[in-house]
Tab-separated table of C-alpha atoms in Angstrom:
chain	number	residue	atom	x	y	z
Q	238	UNK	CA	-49.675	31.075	-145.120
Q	239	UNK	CA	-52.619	33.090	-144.121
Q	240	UNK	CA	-54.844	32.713	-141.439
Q	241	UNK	CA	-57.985	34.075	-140.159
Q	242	UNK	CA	-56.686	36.448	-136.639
Q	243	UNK	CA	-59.138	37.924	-134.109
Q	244	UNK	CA	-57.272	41.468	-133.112
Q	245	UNK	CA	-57.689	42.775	-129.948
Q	246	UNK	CA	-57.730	46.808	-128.946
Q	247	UNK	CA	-58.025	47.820	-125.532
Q	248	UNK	CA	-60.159	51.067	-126.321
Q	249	UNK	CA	-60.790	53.001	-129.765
Q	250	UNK	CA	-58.062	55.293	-128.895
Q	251	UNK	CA	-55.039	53.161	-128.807
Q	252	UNK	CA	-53.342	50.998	-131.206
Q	253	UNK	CA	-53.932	47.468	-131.943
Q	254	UNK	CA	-52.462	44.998	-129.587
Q	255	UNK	CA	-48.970	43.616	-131.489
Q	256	UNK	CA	-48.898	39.924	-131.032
Q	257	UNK	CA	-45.623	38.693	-129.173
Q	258	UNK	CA	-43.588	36.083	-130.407
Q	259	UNK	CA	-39.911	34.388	-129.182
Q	260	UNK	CA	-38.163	32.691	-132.081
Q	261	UNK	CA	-34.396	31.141	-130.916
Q	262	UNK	CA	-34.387	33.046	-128.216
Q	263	UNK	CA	-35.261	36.288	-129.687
Q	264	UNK	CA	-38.339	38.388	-128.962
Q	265	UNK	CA	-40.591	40.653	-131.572
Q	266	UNK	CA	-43.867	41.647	-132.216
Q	267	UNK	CA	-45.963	41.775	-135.582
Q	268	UNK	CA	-48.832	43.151	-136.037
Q	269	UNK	CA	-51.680	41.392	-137.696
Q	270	UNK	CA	-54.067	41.984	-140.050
Q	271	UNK	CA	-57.254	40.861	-137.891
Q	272	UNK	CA	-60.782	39.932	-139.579
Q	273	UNK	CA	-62.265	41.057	-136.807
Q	274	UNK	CA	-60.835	43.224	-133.518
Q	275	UNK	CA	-62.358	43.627	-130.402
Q	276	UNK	CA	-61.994	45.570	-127.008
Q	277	UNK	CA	-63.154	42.615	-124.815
Q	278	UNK	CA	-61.059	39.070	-123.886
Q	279	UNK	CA	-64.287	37.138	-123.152
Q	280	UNK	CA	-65.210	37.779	-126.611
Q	281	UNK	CA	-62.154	37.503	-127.972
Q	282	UNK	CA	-61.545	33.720	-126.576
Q	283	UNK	CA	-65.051	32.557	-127.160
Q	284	UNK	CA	-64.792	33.527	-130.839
Q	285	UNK	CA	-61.680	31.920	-131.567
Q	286	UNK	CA	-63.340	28.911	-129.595
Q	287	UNK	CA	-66.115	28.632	-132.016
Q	288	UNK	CA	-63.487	28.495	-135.128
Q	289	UNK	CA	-64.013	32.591	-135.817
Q	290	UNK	CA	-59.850	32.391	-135.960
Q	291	UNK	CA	-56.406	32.491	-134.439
Q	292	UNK	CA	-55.788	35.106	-131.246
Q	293	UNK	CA	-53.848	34.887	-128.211
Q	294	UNK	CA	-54.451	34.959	-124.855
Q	295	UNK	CA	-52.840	37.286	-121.961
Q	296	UNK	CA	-54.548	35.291	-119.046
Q	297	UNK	CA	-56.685	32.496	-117.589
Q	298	UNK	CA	-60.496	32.711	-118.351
Q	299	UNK	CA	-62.881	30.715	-116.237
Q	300	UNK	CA	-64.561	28.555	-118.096
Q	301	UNK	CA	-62.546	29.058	-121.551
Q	302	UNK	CA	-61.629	26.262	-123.623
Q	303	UNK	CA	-57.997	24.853	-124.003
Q	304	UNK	CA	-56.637	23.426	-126.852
């Protein structure tokens, strides 16, 4: 199954963040193939808000959405 992911990458330097993941009590990461990546959360949230994809979030953003 594929799915549309919005990546995230703290600064051009370092790598794409790996997604996190627990499955039966096991822990891994996988990195994703994003359509689009970005360096900032706001941005990140809001277009994943307005359908542009999957992503994840690390913390709480006034005013963001929930689903």
């Amino acid at each position: 199954m594929a799915h549309c992911c919005i990546g995230w990458r703290p600064a051009p330097d370092v790598a794409p963040y790996r997604w996190e993941f627990e499955s039966e009590g096991r822990e891994f990461e996988l990195a994703v193939e994003p359509a689009v990546t970005t360096n900032n959360m706001r941005v990140m949230v809001r277009t994943a808000c307005a359908d542009g994809g999957l992503t994840f979030g690390r913390e709480a953003l006034p005013g963001a959405r929930r689903a």
